[in-house]
Protein backbone atom coordinates (compact mmCIF):
# COMPACT_ATOMS: atom_id res chain seq x y z
CA MET A 1 -16.22 62.16 11.04
CA ASP A 2 -13.80 62.73 13.95
CA VAL A 3 -15.92 65.56 15.28
CA LEU A 4 -18.93 63.26 15.62
CA ALA A 5 -17.12 60.36 17.32
CA PRO A 6 -17.20 61.68 20.93
CA ALA A 7 -20.96 62.29 20.84
CA VAL A 8 -21.69 58.86 19.36
CA GLU A 9 -19.44 57.19 21.92
CA ARG A 10 -21.17 58.97 24.80
CA LEU A 11 -24.55 57.99 23.35
CA LEU A 12 -23.63 54.30 23.40
CA VAL A 13 -21.98 54.32 26.84
CA ASN A 14 -24.45 56.51 28.74
CA HIS A 15 -27.76 55.49 27.25
CA TRP A 16 -30.77 55.77 29.60
CA ALA A 17 -31.85 53.12 32.04
CA VAL A 18 -35.20 51.41 31.86
CA LEU A 19 -36.91 49.48 34.66
CA PHE A 20 -39.58 46.97 33.78
CA LEU A 21 -42.22 45.95 36.32
CA ALA A 22 -44.19 42.97 35.02
CA SER A 23 -47.19 41.19 36.46
CA LEU A 24 -48.04 37.68 35.31
CA ARG A 25 -51.66 36.57 35.24
CA ALA A 26 -52.72 32.96 35.04
CA GLY A 27 -54.96 31.75 32.27
CA PRO A 28 -54.92 29.94 28.95
CA GLU A 29 -52.27 32.38 27.75
CA LYS A 30 -49.68 34.45 29.59
CA HIS A 31 -50.19 38.20 29.64
CA TYR A 32 -47.55 40.65 30.73
CA ASN A 33 -48.31 44.23 31.70
CA PHE A 34 -45.41 46.65 31.69
CA VAL A 35 -44.82 49.96 33.36
CA ILE A 36 -41.82 51.89 32.16
CA PHE A 37 -39.76 54.34 34.12
CA SER A 38 -37.09 56.20 32.16
CA CYS A 39 -34.19 57.82 33.96
CA LEU A 40 -33.35 60.85 31.88
CA THR A 41 -30.41 62.13 33.92
CA PRO A 42 -27.75 59.94 32.23
CA PHE A 43 -29.18 60.92 28.84
CA ILE A 44 -28.98 64.64 29.61
CA SER A 45 -25.36 64.15 30.69
CA LEU A 46 -24.58 63.13 27.10
CA ILE A 47 -24.78 66.66 25.93
CA GLY A 48 -23.25 68.37 28.90
CA ARG A 49 -24.75 71.07 31.03
CA MET A 50 -27.68 72.61 29.19
CA HIS A 51 -29.83 75.65 29.74
CA ILE A 52 -33.59 75.12 29.47
CA ASP A 53 -34.75 78.10 27.47
CA SER A 54 -38.40 77.99 28.58
CA LEU A 55 -40.45 76.98 31.58
CA PHE A 56 -42.27 74.73 29.15
CA GLY A 57 -39.12 72.60 29.05
CA LYS A 58 -39.60 71.69 32.73
CA TRP A 59 -42.78 69.76 32.00
CA LEU A 60 -42.32 68.81 28.36
CA PHE A 61 -42.06 65.13 29.26
CA LEU A 62 -45.52 65.12 30.87
CA PRO A 63 -47.28 64.23 27.59
CA LEU A 64 -45.00 61.21 27.28
CA LEU A 65 -45.68 60.02 30.81
CA ALA A 66 -49.39 60.64 30.45
CA LEU A 67 -49.44 58.63 27.25
CA ALA A 68 -47.72 55.69 28.93
CA LEU A 69 -50.03 55.84 31.97
CA PHE A 70 -53.11 56.00 29.74
CA ALA A 71 -52.09 52.90 27.84
CA TYR A 72 -51.24 50.96 30.98
CA LEU A 73 -54.54 51.72 32.72
CA GLY A 74 -56.85 51.58 29.73
CA ALA A 75 -55.32 49.22 27.22
CA THR A 76 -54.96 46.06 29.30
CA PRO A 77 -58.65 45.06 29.38
CA ALA A 78 -59.06 45.71 25.67
CA VAL A 79 -55.94 43.74 24.83
CA ASN A 80 -56.90 40.77 26.93
CA GLY A 81 -60.42 40.76 25.50
CA GLN A 82 -59.19 40.84 21.93
CA THR A 83 -56.54 38.19 22.47
CA GLY A 84 -59.05 35.60 23.58
CA ALA A 85 -61.10 36.01 20.40
CA SER A 86 -58.26 36.45 17.89
CA GLU A 87 -56.87 33.67 15.81
CA GLN A 88 -53.34 32.50 16.59
CA VAL A 89 -50.91 33.68 13.90
CA VAL A 90 -47.36 32.40 13.56
CA VAL A 91 -44.74 34.45 11.73
CA THR A 92 -41.94 32.15 10.69
CA GLY A 93 -39.61 34.64 9.04
CA ASP A 94 -39.73 37.55 11.50
CA ASP A 95 -40.73 37.21 15.16
CA VAL A 96 -41.75 40.89 15.54
CA THR A 97 -45.49 41.37 16.12
CA SER A 98 -47.29 42.12 12.86
CA ALA A 99 -49.50 45.18 12.40
CA TYR A 100 -52.57 44.34 10.33
CA GLY A 101 -50.67 41.74 8.29
CA ALA A 102 -47.52 43.83 7.67
CA PRO A 103 -44.03 42.31 7.91
CA GLY A 104 -42.34 42.78 11.26
CA GLY A 105 -39.76 45.21 9.89
CA LEU A 106 -42.56 47.51 8.69
CA SER A 107 -44.62 47.16 11.87
CA ARG A 108 -42.32 49.34 14.01
CA SER A 109 -43.58 52.71 12.66
CA ARG A 110 -39.95 53.89 12.23
CA PHE A 111 -38.60 51.84 9.35
CA ALA A 112 -35.11 53.41 9.19
CA PRO A 113 -33.40 56.56 10.52
CA LEU A 114 -34.80 58.72 7.71
CA THR A 115 -38.18 57.09 7.12
CA THR A 116 -41.30 56.03 8.98
CA ALA A 117 -43.80 53.54 7.64
CA TYR A 118 -47.28 52.23 8.30
CA VAL A 119 -48.49 51.93 11.95
CA LEU A 120 -47.87 49.97 15.13
CA PRO A 121 -50.03 47.02 16.21
CA PRO A 122 -52.85 48.06 18.60
CA TRP A 123 -51.70 48.82 22.16
CA THR A 124 -48.04 48.42 21.28
CA PHE A 125 -45.47 50.99 22.38
CA TYR A 126 -42.45 52.10 20.38
CA PHE A 127 -39.64 53.82 22.33
CA GLY A 128 -36.67 55.35 20.53
CA GLU A 129 -33.49 57.22 21.43
CA ILE A 130 -32.24 58.97 18.29
CA TYR A 131 -28.91 60.69 17.69
CA GLU A 132 -28.20 62.79 14.60
CA GLY A 133 -24.82 64.38 13.95
CA ASP A 134 -24.32 66.86 11.10
CA ALA A 135 -20.80 67.80 10.00
CA PHE A 136 -20.92 70.95 7.86
CA ARG A 137 -18.44 72.27 5.34
CA HIS A 138 -17.97 75.36 7.51
CA GLY A 139 -18.30 75.78 11.25
CA PRO A 140 -18.77 73.35 14.14
CA PRO A 141 -20.93 70.21 13.92
CA ASP A 142 -24.51 70.02 15.13
CA HIS A 143 -25.73 67.27 17.48
CA LEU A 144 -29.43 66.47 17.87
CA PHE A 145 -30.88 64.06 20.46
CA THR A 146 -34.49 62.98 20.15
CA GLN A 147 -36.66 60.90 22.44
CA GLU A 148 -39.70 59.37 20.80
CA VAL A 149 -42.61 57.36 22.17
CA GLU A 150 -45.50 56.10 20.06
CA LEU A 151 -48.63 54.10 20.82
CA GLY A 152 -50.55 52.01 18.31
CA LEU A 153 -54.34 52.27 18.53
CA PRO A 154 -57.13 50.12 17.07
CA HIS A 155 -58.44 50.73 13.55
CA ARG A 156 -54.96 51.54 12.18
CA PHE A 157 -54.46 54.74 14.17
CA GLY A 158 -51.37 55.79 16.10
CA VAL A 159 -50.30 58.70 18.32
CA ALA A 160 -46.82 59.81 19.32
CA ALA A 161 -44.81 62.49 21.12
CA GLU A 162 -41.20 63.61 20.68
CA THR A 163 -38.73 65.87 22.45
CA GLU A 164 -35.63 67.19 20.72
CA LEU A 165 -32.45 68.54 22.28
CA GLU A 166 -29.58 70.22 20.49
CA ARG A 167 -25.88 70.66 21.20
CA PHE A 168 -24.18 73.22 18.96
CA ASN A 169 -21.06 75.37 19.27
CA GLY A 170 -20.74 74.97 23.04
CA GLY A 171 -24.40 75.58 23.86
CA GLY A 172 -27.45 73.42 23.99
CA GLY A 173 -30.91 72.82 25.30
CA PHE A 174 -34.41 71.72 24.46
CA GLN A 175 -35.54 72.68 20.97
CA THR A 176 -39.00 71.30 20.21
CA VAL A 177 -41.81 69.21 21.63
CA SER A 178 -43.89 67.44 18.99
CA LEU A 179 -47.29 65.73 18.96
CA GLU A 180 -47.98 63.34 16.10
CA GLY A 181 -50.79 61.26 14.67
CA ARG A 182 -51.02 58.80 11.81
CA TYR A 183 -53.64 56.70 10.07
CA ALA A 184 -53.16 53.79 7.65
CA LEU A 185 -55.83 53.77 4.96
CA ALA A 186 -56.20 49.96 4.88
CA ASP A 187 -54.82 46.68 6.15
CA TRP A 188 -51.49 45.61 4.70
CA ASN A 189 -51.49 44.93 0.93
CA LYS A 190 -55.12 45.99 0.49
CA ILE A 191 -53.95 49.16 -1.32
CA PRO A 192 -50.77 49.34 -3.44
CA LEU A 193 -47.83 50.86 -1.53
CA ASN A 194 -49.92 50.84 1.69
CA PRO A 195 -50.40 54.63 2.03
CA THR A 196 -50.46 56.13 5.53
CA LEU A 197 -51.29 59.74 6.47
CA PHE A 198 -49.11 61.54 9.03
CA ALA A 199 -49.55 64.91 10.75
CA GLU A 200 -47.29 66.60 13.32
CA TYR A 201 -47.28 69.87 15.25
CA LYS A 202 -44.00 71.14 16.71
CA PHE A 203 -43.88 73.53 19.66
CA GLY A 204 -40.72 75.66 19.64
CA VAL A 205 -39.35 75.76 23.20
CA GLY A 206 -35.74 76.78 22.51
CA THR A 207 -33.77 79.27 20.45
CA ILE A 208 -32.40 79.10 16.92
CA ARG A 209 -28.72 78.28 17.38
CA HIS A 210 -28.02 78.22 13.65
CA GLU A 211 -30.10 78.58 10.51
CA GLU A 212 -31.68 75.69 8.63
CA GLY A 213 -28.80 75.61 6.18
CA PRO A 214 -25.10 75.21 6.95
CA PRO A 215 -23.54 77.82 9.28
CA PRO A 216 -21.95 80.83 7.55
CA PRO A 217 -18.22 80.62 6.74
CA PRO A 218 -15.84 81.96 9.39
CA GLY A 219 -15.72 85.75 9.47
CA GLU A 220 -19.30 86.40 8.42
CA ALA A 221 -21.36 88.36 10.95
CA GLU A 222 -23.97 86.72 13.16
CA GLU A 223 -27.16 88.42 14.25
CA GLU A 224 -26.30 91.13 16.77
CA SER A 225 -29.48 90.73 18.78
CA GLY A 226 -28.73 87.10 19.61
CA PRO A 227 -30.56 83.94 18.55
CA PRO A 228 -34.34 84.30 18.08
CA LYS A 229 -36.90 81.92 19.54
CA LEU A 230 -37.62 78.80 17.55
CA PRO A 231 -41.08 79.15 15.95
CA ASP A 232 -43.88 76.60 16.05
CA ALA A 233 -44.36 74.55 12.89
CA TYR A 234 -46.64 71.96 11.37
CA GLU A 235 -45.79 69.07 9.05
CA PHE A 236 -47.70 66.63 6.84
CA ARG A 237 -46.35 63.43 5.33
CA LEU A 238 -47.50 60.72 2.97
CA LEU A 239 -45.94 57.43 4.05
CA LEU A 240 -45.54 54.65 1.48
CA ALA A 241 -44.16 51.17 2.13
CA GLU A 242 -43.94 47.81 0.43
CA ASP A 243 -42.10 44.50 0.55
CA PHE A 244 -41.01 43.12 -2.81
CA GLY A 245 -40.68 39.39 -3.24
CA GLU A 246 -40.74 39.06 0.55
CA HIS A 247 -37.01 39.85 0.58
CA VAL A 248 -36.67 43.60 -0.08
CA GLU A 249 -38.45 46.09 2.22
CA TRP A 250 -38.90 49.68 1.06
CA ALA A 251 -40.36 52.87 2.50
CA MET A 252 -40.75 56.38 1.11
CA ASN A 253 -41.92 59.61 2.80
CA TRP A 254 -43.09 62.76 1.04
CA PHE A 255 -43.18 65.68 3.48
CA PHE A 256 -44.12 69.36 3.73
CA GLU A 257 -43.27 71.53 6.74
CA LYS A 258 -44.14 75.19 7.39
CA GLU A 259 -43.10 77.51 10.23
CA ASN A 260 -45.89 79.66 11.66
CA THR A 261 -43.86 82.77 12.55
CA GLY A 262 -40.40 84.28 12.12
CA ASP A 263 -38.99 83.97 8.61
CA ARG A 264 -41.75 81.41 7.85
CA GLY A 265 -39.38 78.74 6.64
CA ARG A 266 -40.93 76.23 4.27
CA GLU A 267 -39.50 72.81 3.49
CA TRP A 268 -40.61 69.98 1.26
CA GLY A 269 -38.96 66.89 -0.10
CA PHE A 270 -38.77 63.13 0.16
CA ALA A 271 -36.81 60.40 1.90
CA GLN A 272 -36.63 56.74 1.00
CA SER A 273 -34.97 53.64 2.39
CA ALA A 274 -34.59 50.05 1.22
CA SER A 275 -33.17 47.08 3.12
CA ILE A 276 -32.59 43.35 2.68
CA PRO A 277 -31.95 40.70 5.36
CA ILE A 278 -28.42 39.32 5.59
CA LEU A 279 -28.96 36.99 8.56
CA LEU A 280 -32.20 35.33 7.46
CA GLU A 281 -32.80 33.62 10.80
CA ARG A 282 -35.35 35.92 12.44
CA GLU A 283 -34.11 38.65 10.07
CA ARG A 284 -31.76 39.91 12.76
CA LEU A 285 -29.36 41.83 10.50
CA LYS A 286 -30.43 44.00 7.57
CA VAL A 287 -28.43 46.31 5.34
CA GLY A 288 -29.61 48.83 2.81
CA LEU A 289 -29.49 52.32 1.34
CA GLU A 290 -31.06 55.64 2.37
CA MET A 291 -31.43 59.01 0.70
CA GLU A 292 -33.15 62.33 1.39
CA TYR A 293 -33.85 65.46 -0.64
CA LYS A 294 -34.93 68.78 0.94
CA ASN A 295 -36.03 72.01 -0.70
CA PHE A 296 -35.93 74.88 1.81
CA THR A 297 -36.94 78.55 1.47
CA VAL A 298 -37.87 81.46 3.71
CA LYS A 299 -40.29 84.29 2.95
CA ASP A 300 -37.58 86.32 1.17
CA THR A 301 -36.05 83.47 -0.87
CA ARG A 302 -39.03 81.63 -2.38
CA GLY A 303 -37.51 81.89 -5.84
CA ASP A 304 -34.03 80.77 -4.76
CA PRO A 305 -34.38 77.61 -2.63
CA MET A 306 -31.65 75.66 -0.91
CA HIS A 307 -31.22 72.13 -2.23
CA SER A 308 -29.95 69.41 0.09
CA PHE A 309 -29.42 65.80 -0.96
CA VAL A 310 -27.73 63.10 1.13
CA ILE A 311 -27.29 59.39 0.45
CA GLY A 312 -25.52 56.50 2.13
CA PRO A 313 -25.65 53.01 3.63
CA THR A 314 -27.82 51.94 6.55
CA MET A 315 -27.82 48.92 8.83
CA SER A 316 -30.18 47.54 11.48
CA PHE A 317 -29.52 44.80 14.02
CA ARG A 318 -32.02 43.19 16.40
CA SER A 319 -30.51 41.63 19.51
CA TRP A 320 -33.90 40.11 20.29
CA LYS A 321 -37.43 40.49 18.96
CA SER A 322 -38.23 43.80 20.69
CA THR A 323 -34.95 45.75 20.54
CA ARG A 324 -33.17 47.14 17.51
CA PHE A 325 -30.13 49.29 16.79
CA ASP A 326 -29.93 51.33 13.55
CA VAL A 327 -26.91 53.14 12.11
CA SER A 328 -26.75 55.26 8.93
CA THR A 329 -23.87 57.27 7.46
CA LEU A 330 -25.00 59.68 4.75
CA PHE A 331 -22.89 61.89 2.50
CA GLY A 332 -23.90 65.29 1.11
CA CYS A 333 -24.08 65.67 -2.66
CA THR A 334 -24.85 69.41 -2.99
CA ASP A 335 -23.28 72.61 -1.69
CA ASP A 336 -26.24 73.17 0.64
CA SER A 337 -26.00 69.67 2.16
CA PRO A 338 -24.08 68.73 5.30
CA ARG A 339 -20.79 67.11 4.45
CA VAL A 340 -21.71 64.03 6.50
CA GLN A 341 -24.78 63.00 8.51
CA VAL A 342 -24.60 60.19 11.05
CA PHE A 343 -27.64 58.58 12.68
CA ALA A 344 -27.69 56.12 15.58
CA ILE A 345 -31.00 54.85 16.97
CA PHE A 346 -31.74 52.46 19.81
CA SER A 347 -35.38 51.40 19.98
CA PHE A 348 -37.59 48.78 21.55
CA LEU A 349 -41.21 47.64 21.47
CA LEU A 350 -43.58 46.76 24.30
CA GLY A 351 -46.94 45.20 23.59
CA PRO A 352 -49.27 42.24 23.87
CA GLY A 353 -47.12 40.13 21.57
CA THR A 354 -49.89 38.66 19.40
CA GLU A 355 -51.36 39.55 16.04
CA GLN A 356 -54.29 41.95 16.26
CA GLY A 357 -56.55 43.59 13.75
CA ALA A 358 -55.32 41.97 10.55
CA GLU A 359 -57.88 40.80 8.06
CA ALA A 360 -55.37 38.83 6.02
CA PRO A 361 -52.99 36.18 7.38
CA VAL A 362 -49.35 37.02 7.83
CA SER A 363 -47.23 35.66 5.01
CA THR A 364 -44.33 33.38 5.79
CA ARG A 365 -41.18 35.25 4.92
CA ASN A 366 -37.79 34.05 3.69
CA ARG A 367 -38.56 30.37 4.23
């Protein structure tokens, strides 16, 4: 755990600055339009001086900016038009905007550090800064920093983009740029477990700094030709989520990922999370449990996969209705697992702030 502490501390102290420009328009209701400008320089300083392995890394944030600009220019008229015709809905247990009747905790798209669930409300943004630290049984730790932005669309669709940076063994840089899409099959509680389909394509823009599994023990030879380029990959997930008795929230992801080139790594498995509110007022503090299983092979080891299983406690705290901080500490249970995995996520939502698209009324929770 000591090897992860400096990175976590720098993440909390140097997190990126955000400037909100809001315009207020008179009318029967107040509407706020937001433009977001993210200063990435303090965030990059978290992981020291990095080398960008590809020219693609110089413009990899353009999809994120384009997505934000598109929503700001195109979403405002649609949001205002829908708000005037929609019925006022009051959520007494959780003041987070509901997506199609879902509880607020399951309307953020990222339910917990290991799991995603359902979709965002239409024209709502999710922004997340994600840190993952892996302490292996052999070799130095691995630090991953991910920036994620997602936009909820009408008819239970959503689109997202991610960038991932890595710091490992004194080196670091951009690793992948991802484009994502998801679709919920029905409004909340219309289908048991509320299934949602998820697809992602990852563009490899960096180099492989260590293999998918733990680094080799000290003394074993590394590749003489240097690290190869990270291959592109695609991933599919089935997202399941449910709230039981309006007190326990649960999410489960089944996933399959395949690399397009190189050793054609293939990974499948599942992750699940469950949480309960401790501070019932506005459900500000929740605690729970997370676990993840991965089965990983390459083209030469299909019959001898690596098995990784981690499990541990998780906690989420909302300082106000749009911001949330998540922390998970997971412990490896197999020889192929990291010894410890630590996650820290700061996220916030921006959106119209009213219920949209739900056919069923939002249930009153924990009252």
